[in-house]
Amino acid sequence: MGGKLDPLSPVAPARVRVLLLPIGRITRASFLDVVARLESESVVRLGDVSPDGRPNRNMFSPLAFPAGLLLYDLSTSLPPDGHRSLSPFELFRQPSVVLGIADSNAWWPSRKQAEVLEDAGRHSKGGSAIDDLALGDIEHQLEELRDQFPKALVHQLILFNYVRATSDKEVPDGTIFVPPAKHCTTTTIKTLMCDITSLLLAEMTTFAKSLQGLPTIESPKAHGNRSAMDTTWNTDQPERATRPPLNSTALSQGARRGSSVTNEDKAHHRMSMPVHLPSSASARSSTGPRPSSPPARTQTPPPKAVEEINLTSPGGSPATNTVSRSSAASTARDSSRERVSVHGFGPGSLSERARNKGKGRVGIVIGAMYLQGGRWGDAVRELVENTGAAKANSDHLWHAKGLELILVSLLMQAWANVDFQIPQICFPTAEKSSSGKIIHHTPSNSTTDLSAAKGANALNRFASLQSLVTVLPDLIHTILNLYVRASNFSGENLPHIAWSQCVLRLSKLLTVLHLCGGHLDDNALNHFVRNTTLSLQSGRASSNMSKALSKTEITSLLFRAFPPPVSVADLSVVDRSVTLAGIASVLSRLDLHRKKALVLRELVMALVPGLVQARKVGAAEMGVHPAAGLSAMTAIGVGGQGAGAFDLGEGDLENGIEELLGALGAVYGVVSLRSPGKEEQQVHAASSNTSDVVTDGEFTDHDSDRATISRILDHTALRCFGNRALKLDVLRYCINLCEALPDFHGVLRFTSELLRTAGRGLTLESYDDEDSTPLSPGEQVRLATNISRTVGAARKLGLHDIEAEYWDDFLVRGVEALDSATPRTVTPHSKTELEVAEAIEEKKEKNPFIYNPFLKKGVTAKERLLVAREPADFAVKLQNPYDFEIHVEWLKLQSSGIVFECAEHSTIVGPSRIYTVLVTGTPKSAGSMTVEGCIVKINGCRQRRFPIFSVAWSPDTQSRLKQMGLAAASRPEPYEASSSKKSAILSAPQAAAIKFNVIGPQPILAVESTTLSQSAIMLLEGETKNFYVTLRNTSKYTPVDLLLFSFHDSTTAGLQAATSNKNVSPTDLYEVEFQLSHKQAFRWRRQSAAEEPYIDPGKSASFEIEVLGKPGLTSGTVQIDYSYLGVPRSEVQDRFYTRQIVLPVMVTVNASVELARADLLPLSTDFVKSNVITNVKVNGAAHANDEQDARMLYGGQTQHAKSIMKMFGLDPDADYCLLLLDLRNTWPNVLDVTFQVMEPSDKSNSPSPPPSSPTKDSSKTISDVYTFTDAIQPGHTSRIILPLPRIFLANPHAPVPALNPAKQRQFVVGSSNSSPEAERTSREAFWFRDEILKRLQATWEETGTGRRGAVDLRSIRLSPRMVQLAKVPDVDIDLSIIASGDEDFDCRIRHVKKSTYDVPIDEFLTVEIRVRNRTTTPIYPLLRLQPSLRHQPHNVALDMSKRMVWDGVLQRSLPELAPGDESSTELVICALCTGEFEIGASVEEIKLWDDESEVKQGLMVDDRVLTDRTRRTWYPEEAFVLVALDE
């Protein structure tokens, strides 16, 4: 057979039910093995069956139709009483054959059959294999079978694993021996089934004759409405007491047809056996002897083959042995007529109509027996005749039954390839009889051609099948309508179980035709008979059949089988459940899943009360309370599934109940959970017990990231499908059913599914007020408690592998490595950073603008670092969106890569929160490690791996209707940009994998001691002090070979903030950067630059730190970065890692000497000049009288000036200015202030501008000029005046430099909003101030203590006036009178001052104008002279027509002046009157000098001061004055 037979198959009435019972001590495995062997031969061909040799037993002879097949329905359980009560209306419900299965090895354990087989000679010697005790056991068991099942036709005891010996005693009739499997042939079981079939056919003749002797057969009655005649067929009294009296004449006639009188009594006792079977209780209570079959069949064994029939036939010829159907029927009719004639006379005789109706019913039952016996043609002939009689007499119930059996017979003939014709009675156009007489409707085409049984014509068969398909819908509706019409008559109401199953059988017939495209072929027929897999056809039904075979019509027909409410129909739980299951099966095949879910829901509701009641009854029988009956009713040894109360095999619940309930939930859109299989759990358990190191490979795909995310998306799609309230109700029904079974797996599964369905399946951040769980907090707590209680009960029973599946996949919301304490924090660095740090250390003063990689804090987010063999702390975030606590038994991290030991931590997660739990783990070696999830064991749930979902997630809602029906529950495919599909995108949550880089072991340093008291120090401004820090290496095995010092103080933050201010002027920005770069508060003083620090494990080392007192310095930190490289610094490869110690230092800085005011004053050149009267040289000789007059006039002043210049050591020929400084002593002690003034060693004031800096050439050194010391009393202010050489700068308008390398760019865009003139003024002030600060230094020293420091002079600011005083002009214009060569005349000219002369009137004088170029570029000068009268208004002063004359032009061009060159020209003038005259002079550039070298030297800047170049004009510093005197 193709599989387990379908009890609701359309051809179920054609099967013979066989009841298989274990006899004696036989194991379950052996019994099931025998059942399987018998099922393999459950289809018996009549041609292989030996007919009974007795002439009175040949009514169902197999020789009449050798091509027929007899189908057995082997069952190991007795049908319910309500089903057996339907016989003989439905003969297939009553077991016709009862077979006892025994195992000789288990029955007689002291006597093994192996011993008999080994001693083969023992059989020949006559040794008895079956003794008297064994024979008695066999007889007793046979009697028990006959007594318990009196209505069965055949009772046989099959003794397996036994080889009968020749010396064995005669065994009782009905015993069959089967040798062990190794001694069996391929035909042993087949021969056994043929022998049983031969006995069955013979007994069916006896039973048929007994039925023919009855006047009528009562219709089956519904429960609670049975007539007195019905009690005759179903009574609790022994069968003899209820046997109706039969006519003695009929009995004698029947006896004469058989053998002896005694045997005939037994046969007629069987013939008079009631049709309705007694209940199981009455069967067990029956004590009367069971009438047996005639003993003639044991005295004369039936023939074993067709050839032996001739030997046992009374006539001796084959023709006489072939009993025709007509002769058998005629004999039966004669016998029946004789019996009826006896009953027909006298009081209470039946009418002719009643007799005809009774005969029709008997004939229909006989036709059903022909159908079961495999003689389908005879069945059709008998059924057509008697169905017509039922129709004529308006016996609607039996009319419908006859049509149903005819349909089954036609299907069986079609399956066996027997040519058949559809009887006319099956067509809806059949003529109706107007009379009450029986119409023998036997059309010519209604007979079966037996000669064509060997092979039907394919064309005729196809036409017959198509005709059958055409007539099927109308025939089915006719049958059902007749059943409905019969219910209107009293006593003819069909029991609901028979009605429902009839509708189910016919619905399945139409369903298969619908699935096969309206074609009835071998595929469909084999599915009906053998329950083979149905291959769906691609063809479609015809237009006429499409409506009749549509899903709507079939569903409408199917739901007529729906059982009524319990209050209306008294159906048992089993019958109601079987009916609902059958309806659900048909709906499932039609893909009507929603209707199927409604039926399954009713099925669950029907099962729960029955199971609860059965549990109570079972507990009461065992003497325990129903509440405590769980453990008592549960058998641990049966598969460990908690189904022992129902004697289910291993996996029955998983393959039955859970699959059923899962299908129910799937239709409603329940968020289903699937636990991993047993193999997966075993792998999981092995991995968790063998090692703490868990990798992803030790887990199955069920817990992988991909499977979890796919499951989340599927569940999200399911949440958008269906009604959540309905889902929760369905799950509550499922839980109640599983608790009633009891099924631990089901309780845990559906409780978890209920919690998951009630949740939103989101991260907790995505919840809002409307997303509250529809379950009340009390119900949630009850469900959580139910899980714990169920798991606890299972463990008490020894079921330790029963656990629930956790309901929230977003349990783990994040894993973070907690930062270690500062001494243990590890910072990564590259080799380039180490080189930068070494370059910084080589400099005396560190440049804070050079990036110091060791000043960064912590570890960057791109890299997470762990240290090998050091414990690390991790923060694991757990989510609980429900209103009850979650007890986490233990939790640990799941990682891949290196070996990682993680300790297990337990915790309790409160309701509706994200809870953080601390987990500790230790990497065992260096390498790469990835934390991919967490392994969590929650109380009552299985241990599983959870991915990490660190980012909040919620699904994208679909605004459009994309799918309808159950297709909406499926997850849509992701949208691709290249696809034209416009469905909504269902974004998937992203599982995070946290990667860690585990480095090798690192040392740990600690500050052992410092020379500071309480880490504090006090200084004065400008003072420096030193202190020592002692470090100890606390590591046991790792030394320190790299030490790097970095510093940070309280003034740094403010200064660095000022550098980032874009509104700060370049001058102020330079000053801030100078404070950062050149006045650092802390510095490491290395003893030896060549010696690298090294600290052995457990050793100490001291280091000296220098502190500088700065205004605003209140605190500072000494940062020490250390590491173990293991190699020289030059051999470091790519990366290395350091740890850090931070030593805080509190600093107190008091004021010392403050600069209150600074100013520049001019120093007259006439006063300091060594010779105030220029010698007027004539031919190289000076006049002695002029020099003598000069000494007499200016002698005292000259000597005093020289003494002052010599006292300071200044050059009397140089130009000086006076620097005025006001200093205030704010310290309570006397401070001595010392100034040191310096100037370039090159006395010549020749310019030497650098390319990008206004300072002089680096080759020019600065030398001391003089020093000055003054004592300042506490709280006093002292004014100090210092002569300062005037300064020449070649490029005073150069941009203010930036000390920050990041701002030293080749192209600079000026950001100042000031005008070019104001910018030039600001730059001049900057560069001249910078030059003054380079030439001036000041220090202070406290008397008596020796404390000393530097005075901060950087607060000096220069105004434009001060700049003019300090600067030396770029172009020097000098006017003087040269001698004419006449001594008398020259003596009349007196040089009073540098630019003042006394001259006579009316005398021609020669004025020499000398122009000197101090710039670095050539100039093209244009000299302009302008004589004027001093101290007069402008219009008067320029009127020189009568006051002065001159020879030449006042405006003239001079030759090009190269850098450092000098040019001169002369002008002859003559004063015509006395007075003071002034000759103004100016030099103006004719054109600009264009030299690309300036661009190459770094002047490629977008600077308005440099790019907006104009022609310049220079003027002499002092006016040239002539005092005309009249001598």
Coordinates of C-alpha atoms in Angstrom, one line a residue, residues 33-388:
D33 CA 6.7 -5.8 13.0
V34 CA 4.0 -8.5 12.4
V35 CA 1.4 -5.7 11.7
A36 CA 3.8 -4.3 9.1
R37 CA 4.3 -7.6 7.5
L38 CA 0.6 -8.2 7.2
E39 CA -0.1 -4.7 5.9
S40 CA 2.3 -5.4 3.0
E41 CA -0.1 -8.1 1.8
S42 CA -3.4 -6.4 2.7
V43 CA -4.6 -6.5 -0.9
V44 CA -5.5 -10.1 -1.9
R45 CA -6.3 -11.2 -5.5
L46 CA -9.3 -13.5 -5.6
G47 CA -7.6 -15.6 -8.2
D48 CA -5.0 -16.6 -5.6
V49 CA -7.6 -17.6 -3.0
S50 CA -8.7 -21.3 -2.8
P51 CA -12.5 -21.6 -2.7
D52 CA -14.3 -23.5 0.0
G53 CA -15.2 -27.0 -1.2
R54 CA -18.6 -27.1 0.4
P55 CA -21.4 -26.3 -1.9
N56 CA -23.3 -24.3 0.7
R57 CA -20.3 -21.9 1.1
N58 CA -19.8 -20.8 -2.5
M59 CA -22.0 -17.7 -2.6
F60 CA -18.9 -15.5 -2.6
S61 CA -16.7 -17.9 -4.3
P62 CA -13.5 -16.3 -5.7
L63 CA -13.8 -18.4 -8.9
A64 CA -16.7 -16.2 -10.0
F65 CA -14.4 -13.2 -10.5
P66 CA -10.7 -14.2 -10.2
A67 CA -9.6 -10.7 -11.2
G68 CA -11.3 -9.2 -8.2
L69 CA -9.3 -7.8 -5.2
L70 CA -10.2 -8.0 -1.6
L71 CA -8.9 -5.0 0.5
Y72 CA -8.1 -5.4 4.1
D73 CA -8.2 -2.5 6.6
L74 CA -5.9 -3.7 9.3
S75 CA -6.5 -2.0 12.7
T76 CA -5.1 -2.6 16.2
S77 CA -8.0 -0.9 17.9
L78 CA -11.7 -1.7 18.2
P79 CA -14.0 0.9 16.6
P80 CA -16.2 2.8 19.0
D81 CA -19.6 1.4 19.9
G82 CA -21.4 4.1 18.0
H83 CA -19.6 3.1 14.8
R84 CA -20.2 -0.6 15.2
S85 CA -23.9 0.1 15.9
L86 CA -24.1 1.2 12.2
S87 CA -23.6 -2.4 11.0
P88 CA -25.1 -3.9 8.8
F89 CA -26.1 -0.5 7.3
E90 CA -22.4 0.1 7.0
L91 CA -20.6 -3.3 7.2
F92 CA -17.1 -1.9 6.8
R93 CA -17.4 -0.4 10.4
Q94 CA -17.6 -3.8 12.0
P95 CA -14.4 -6.0 12.3
S96 CA -15.2 -9.0 10.2
V97 CA -11.9 -10.7 11.0
V98 CA -10.2 -10.9 14.4
L99 CA -6.6 -12.1 14.3
G100 CA -4.7 -12.8 17.5
I101 CA -0.9 -12.3 17.1
A102 CA 1.3 -14.4 19.3
D103 CA 5.0 -14.9 19.6
S104 CA 6.1 -18.4 20.6
N105 CA 9.4 -17.2 21.9
A106 CA 7.7 -14.7 24.2
W107 CA 4.7 -16.9 25.0
W108 CA 6.8 -19.8 26.3
P109 CA 10.1 -18.3 27.4
S110 CA 11.3 -21.6 29.0
R111 CA 11.0 -23.3 25.6
K112 CA 12.7 -21.5 22.8
Q113 CA 11.8 -22.4 19.2
A114 CA 15.5 -22.2 18.4
E115 CA 16.0 -25.5 20.3
V116 CA 13.4 -27.2 18.1
L117 CA 14.9 -25.9 15.0
E118 CA 18.4 -27.1 16.0
D119 CA 17.2 -30.6 16.7
A120 CA 15.8 -31.5 13.4
G121 CA 15.8 -35.2 14.2
R122 CA 13.6 -34.7 17.1
H123 CA 10.7 -34.1 14.8
S124 CA 11.2 -37.4 13.0
K125 CA 11.4 -39.3 16.3
G126 CA 7.9 -38.1 17.2
G127 CA 9.0 -35.7 19.9
S128 CA 6.1 -33.5 21.0
A129 CA 6.8 -29.8 20.3
I130 CA 3.5 -28.5 21.7
D131 CA 2.6 -30.1 25.0
D132 CA -0.8 -30.2 26.6
L133 CA -0.2 -27.0 28.5
A134 CA 0.6 -25.1 25.4
L135 CA -2.4 -26.6 23.6
G136 CA -4.6 -25.5 26.5
D137 CA -3.3 -22.0 26.2
I138 CA -4.1 -21.8 22.5
E139 CA -7.6 -23.2 23.0
H140 CA -8.2 -20.7 25.8
Q141 CA -7.1 -17.7 23.8
L142 CA -9.2 -18.8 20.8
E143 CA -12.3 -19.0 23.1
E144 CA -11.5 -15.6 24.5
L145 CA -11.4 -14.1 21.0
R146 CA -14.7 -15.7 20.1
D147 CA -16.3 -14.6 23.3
Q148 CA -15.1 -11.0 23.1
F149 CA -15.9 -10.6 19.5
P150 CA -18.9 -12.7 18.7
K151 CA -20.0 -10.8 15.6
A152 CA -16.7 -11.3 13.8
L153 CA -16.9 -13.8 11.0
V154 CA -13.4 -15.2 11.3
H155 CA -11.3 -15.8 14.4
Q156 CA -7.8 -16.9 14.0
L157 CA -4.7 -17.1 16.2
I158 CA -1.5 -16.7 14.3
L159 CA 1.6 -18.1 16.2
F160 CA 4.7 -16.5 14.8
N161 CA 8.3 -17.8 15.0
Y162 CA 7.1 -21.4 15.3
V163 CA 7.9 -24.4 13.0
R164 CA 5.4 -27.1 13.5
A165 CA 6.8 -30.5 14.1
T166 CA 5.3 -33.7 12.6
S167 CA 4.8 -35.1 16.1
D168 CA 2.8 -32.0 17.3
K169 CA -0.6 -32.7 18.6
E170 CA -3.6 -31.5 16.7
V171 CA -4.2 -27.9 17.5
P172 CA -7.6 -26.3 17.7
D173 CA -9.3 -25.1 14.6
G174 CA -8.3 -21.5 13.9
T175 CA -4.6 -21.7 14.7
I176 CA -2.0 -20.8 12.1
F177 CA 1.7 -21.2 12.5
V178 CA 4.3 -18.9 10.9
P179 CA 8.0 -19.8 11.0
P180 CA 10.6 -17.3 11.9
A181 CA 11.5 -14.7 9.3
K182 CA 14.7 -16.3 8.2
H183 CA 12.8 -19.5 7.4
C184 CA 9.9 -17.7 5.6
T185 CA 9.6 -17.4 1.9
T186 CA 8.4 -14.5 -0.1
T187 CA 4.9 -16.0 -0.3
T188 CA 4.5 -17.1 3.3
I189 CA 2.5 -14.0 4.4
K190 CA 0.7 -13.9 1.1
T191 CA -0.4 -17.5 1.5
L192 CA -1.5 -16.7 5.1
M193 CA -3.7 -13.8 3.9
C194 CA -5.1 -16.0 1.1
D195 CA -6.1 -18.7 3.6
I196 CA -7.8 -16.1 5.9
T197 CA -9.6 -14.7 2.8
S198 CA -10.9 -18.2 1.9
L199 CA -12.3 -18.6 5.4
L200 CA -13.8 -15.1 5.3
L201 CA -15.6 -15.7 2.0
A202 CA -17.0 -18.9 3.3
E203 CA -18.3 -17.3 6.5
M204 CA -19.7 -14.4 4.5
T205 CA -21.9 -17.0 2.7
T206 CA -23.3 -18.1 6.0
F207 CA -23.8 -14.6 7.2
A208 CA -25.5 -13.6 3.9
K209 CA -27.9 -16.5 4.2
S210 CA -28.8 -15.5 7.7
L211 CA -29.5 -12.0 6.5
Q212 CA -31.7 -13.4 3.7
G213 CA -33.8 -15.1 6.2
L214 CA -34.7 -11.9 7.9
P215 CA -37.9 -10.0 6.8
T216 CA -36.1 -6.7 7.0
I217 CA -33.2 -4.8 8.4
E218 CA -33.8 -1.8 10.7
S219 CA -32.2 1.5 9.8
P220 CA -29.6 2.8 12.2
K221 CA -30.9 5.0 14.9
A222 CA -29.4 8.1 16.3
H223 CA -28.2 7.8 19.9
G224 CA -31.0 8.2 22.4
N225 CA -33.7 7.4 19.8
R226 CA -33.5 3.7 19.2
S227 CA -36.5 1.4 18.6
A228 CA -37.2 -1.9 20.2
M229 CA -36.0 -3.6 17.0
D230 CA -32.7 -1.7 17.4
T231 CA -32.2 -3.2 20.8
T232 CA -32.3 -6.6 19.3
W233 CA -29.2 -5.8 17.3
N234 CA -27.4 -4.0 20.1
T235 CA -28.0 -5.5 23.5
D236 CA -26.0 -6.2 26.6
Q237 CA -27.4 -9.7 27.1
P238 CA -25.7 -12.8 25.7
E239 CA -26.4 -13.4 22.0
R240 CA -28.4 -16.6 22.6
A241 CA -30.9 -14.9 24.7
T242 CA -31.6 -12.2 22.2
R243 CA -31.6 -14.4 19.1
P244 CA -35.0 -14.1 17.3
P245 CA -36.9 -17.4 16.9
L246 CA -36.3 -18.8 13.5
N247 CA -38.6 -21.3 11.6
S248 CA -37.6 -24.8 12.3
T249 CA -38.4 -25.8 8.8
A250 CA -36.0 -23.3 7.4
L251 CA -33.4 -24.5 9.8
S252 CA -33.8 -28.1 8.7
Q253 CA -33.7 -27.1 5.1
G254 CA -30.6 -25.2 5.6
A255 CA -29.1 -28.1 7.5
R256 CA -29.8 -30.4 4.7
R257 CA -27.8 -28.2 2.4
G258 CA -24.8 -28.4 4.7
S259 CA -23.3 -31.2 6.7
S260 CA -24.4 -32.8 10.0
V261 CA -27.1 -31.4 12.2
T262 CA -24.7 -30.3 14.9
N263 CA -22.6 -28.3 12.5
E264 CA -25.7 -26.9 10.9
D265 CA -26.9 -25.6 14.3
K266 CA -23.7 -23.8 14.8
A267 CA -23.9 -22.3 11.3
H268 CA -27.4 -21.1 11.8
H269 CA -26.5 -19.7 15.1
R270 CA -24.0 -17.6 13.3
M271 CA -26.6 -16.7 10.7
S272 CA -28.9 -15.5 13.4
M273 CA -26.2 -13.3 14.9
P274 CA -27.5 -9.7 15.4
V275 CA -26.3 -7.1 12.9
H276 CA -25.5 -4.4 15.5
L277 CA -22.4 -5.2 17.5
P278 CA -22.6 -5.0 21.3
S279 CA -20.6 -2.5 23.2
S280 CA -17.2 -3.4 24.5
A281 CA -18.5 -3.7 28.0
S282 CA -21.2 -6.2 27.0
A283 CA -18.7 -8.1 24.9
R284 CA -16.4 -8.5 27.9
S285 CA -19.3 -9.5 30.1
S286 CA -20.5 -12.2 27.7
T287 CA -20.0 -15.6 29.1
G288 CA -22.0 -17.8 26.8
P289 CA -20.4 -20.1 24.4
R290 CA -19.6 -18.7 21.0
P291 CA -21.2 -20.5 18.0
S292 CA -18.5 -21.7 15.8
S293 CA -18.4 -22.5 12.1
P294 CA -19.2 -26.0 10.9
P295 CA -16.4 -28.4 11.8
A296 CA -16.5 -29.8 8.3
R297 CA -14.0 -27.2 7.2
T298 CA -11.5 -28.5 9.7
Q299 CA -12.1 -32.1 8.9
T300 CA -11.8 -31.4 5.2
P301 CA -9.3 -28.7 4.6
P302 CA -10.2 -26.2 1.9
P303 CA -8.3 -26.5 -1.4
K304 CA -5.1 -24.5 -1.6
A305 CA -5.3 -23.6 -5.2
V306 CA -7.7 -23.4 -8.1
E307 CA -6.6 -26.8 -9.4
E308 CA -7.7 -28.5 -6.2
I309 CA -11.3 -27.4 -6.6
N310 CA -12.0 -30.4 -8.9
L311 CA -10.9 -32.8 -6.2
T312 CA -13.3 -31.3 -3.6
S313 CA -16.2 -30.6 -5.9
P314 CA -19.2 -32.9 -5.5
G315 CA -19.8 -33.1 -9.2
G316 CA -16.3 -33.9 -10.2
S317 CA -16.1 -31.5 -13.1
P318 CA -15.0 -27.8 -13.3
A319 CA -18.3 -26.8 -14.7
T320 CA -20.2 -28.0 -11.7
N321 CA -17.8 -26.3 -9.3
T322 CA -18.4 -22.9 -10.9
V323 CA -21.3 -21.5 -9.0
S324 CA -23.0 -18.7 -10.9
R325 CA -24.3 -15.6 -9.3
S326 CA -27.8 -16.3 -10.5
S327 CA -28.0 -19.8 -9.0
A328 CA -26.7 -18.6 -5.7
A329 CA -29.1 -15.7 -5.7
S330 CA -32.0 -18.0 -6.7
T331 CA -31.1 -20.4 -3.9
A332 CA -31.0 -17.5 -1.5
R333 CA -34.4 -16.2 -2.7
D334 CA -36.0 -19.6 -2.5
S335 CA -34.8 -20.0 1.0
S336 CA -35.9 -16.5 1.9
R337 CA -39.2 -17.1 0.3
E338 CA -39.8 -20.2 2.3
R339 CA -39.0 -18.3 5.5
V340 CA -41.0 -15.3 4.6
S341 CA -44.0 -17.4 3.7
V342 CA -44.0 -18.8 7.2
H343 CA -43.9 -15.4 8.8
G344 CA -46.3 -13.8 6.3
F345 CA -49.5 -15.5 7.6
G346 CA -51.3 -15.0 10.8
P347 CA -51.8 -12.0 13.0
G348 CA -49.3 -9.2 12.6
S349 CA -48.2 -10.1 9.1
L350 CA -46.4 -7.4 7.0
S351 CA -47.8 -5.8 4.0
E352 CA -46.5 -6.3 0.6
R353 CA -44.8 -2.9 0.6
A354 CA -43.1 -3.5 3.8
R355 CA -41.9 -6.9 2.6
N356 CA -40.5 -5.4 -0.6
K357 CA -38.8 -2.7 1.4
G358 CA -37.3 -5.3 3.7
K359 CA -36.1 -7.4 0.8
G360 CA -34.5 -4.3 -0.8
R361 CA -32.6 -3.5 2.4
V362 CA -31.4 -7.1 2.7
G363 CA -30.3 -7.0 -0.9
I364 CA -28.4 -3.8 -0.4
V365 CA -26.5 -5.3 2.5
I366 CA -25.8 -8.4 0.3
G367 CA -24.5 -6.1 -2.4
A368 CA -22.2 -4.4 0.2
M369 CA -20.9 -7.9 1.0
Y370 CA -20.2 -8.5 -2.6
L371 CA -18.4 -5.2 -2.7
Q372 CA -16.2 -6.2 0.2
G373 CA -15.6 -9.7 -1.2
G374 CA -14.1 -8.2 -4.4
R375 CA -16.9 -9.2 -6.7
W376 CA -17.7 -5.7 -7.8
G377 CA -19.8 -6.7 -10.9
D378 CA -22.1 -8.8 -8.8
A379 CA -22.2 -6.0 -6.2
V380 CA -23.4 -3.6 -8.9
R381 CA -26.0 -6.0 -10.2
E382 CA -27.3 -6.7 -6.7
L383 CA -27.2 -3.1 -5.7
V384 CA -28.9 -1.8 -8.8
E385 CA -31.7 -4.3 -8.4
N386 CA -32.3 -3.6 -4.7
T387 CA -31.6 0.1 -4.9
G388 CA -34.4 0.4 -7.4

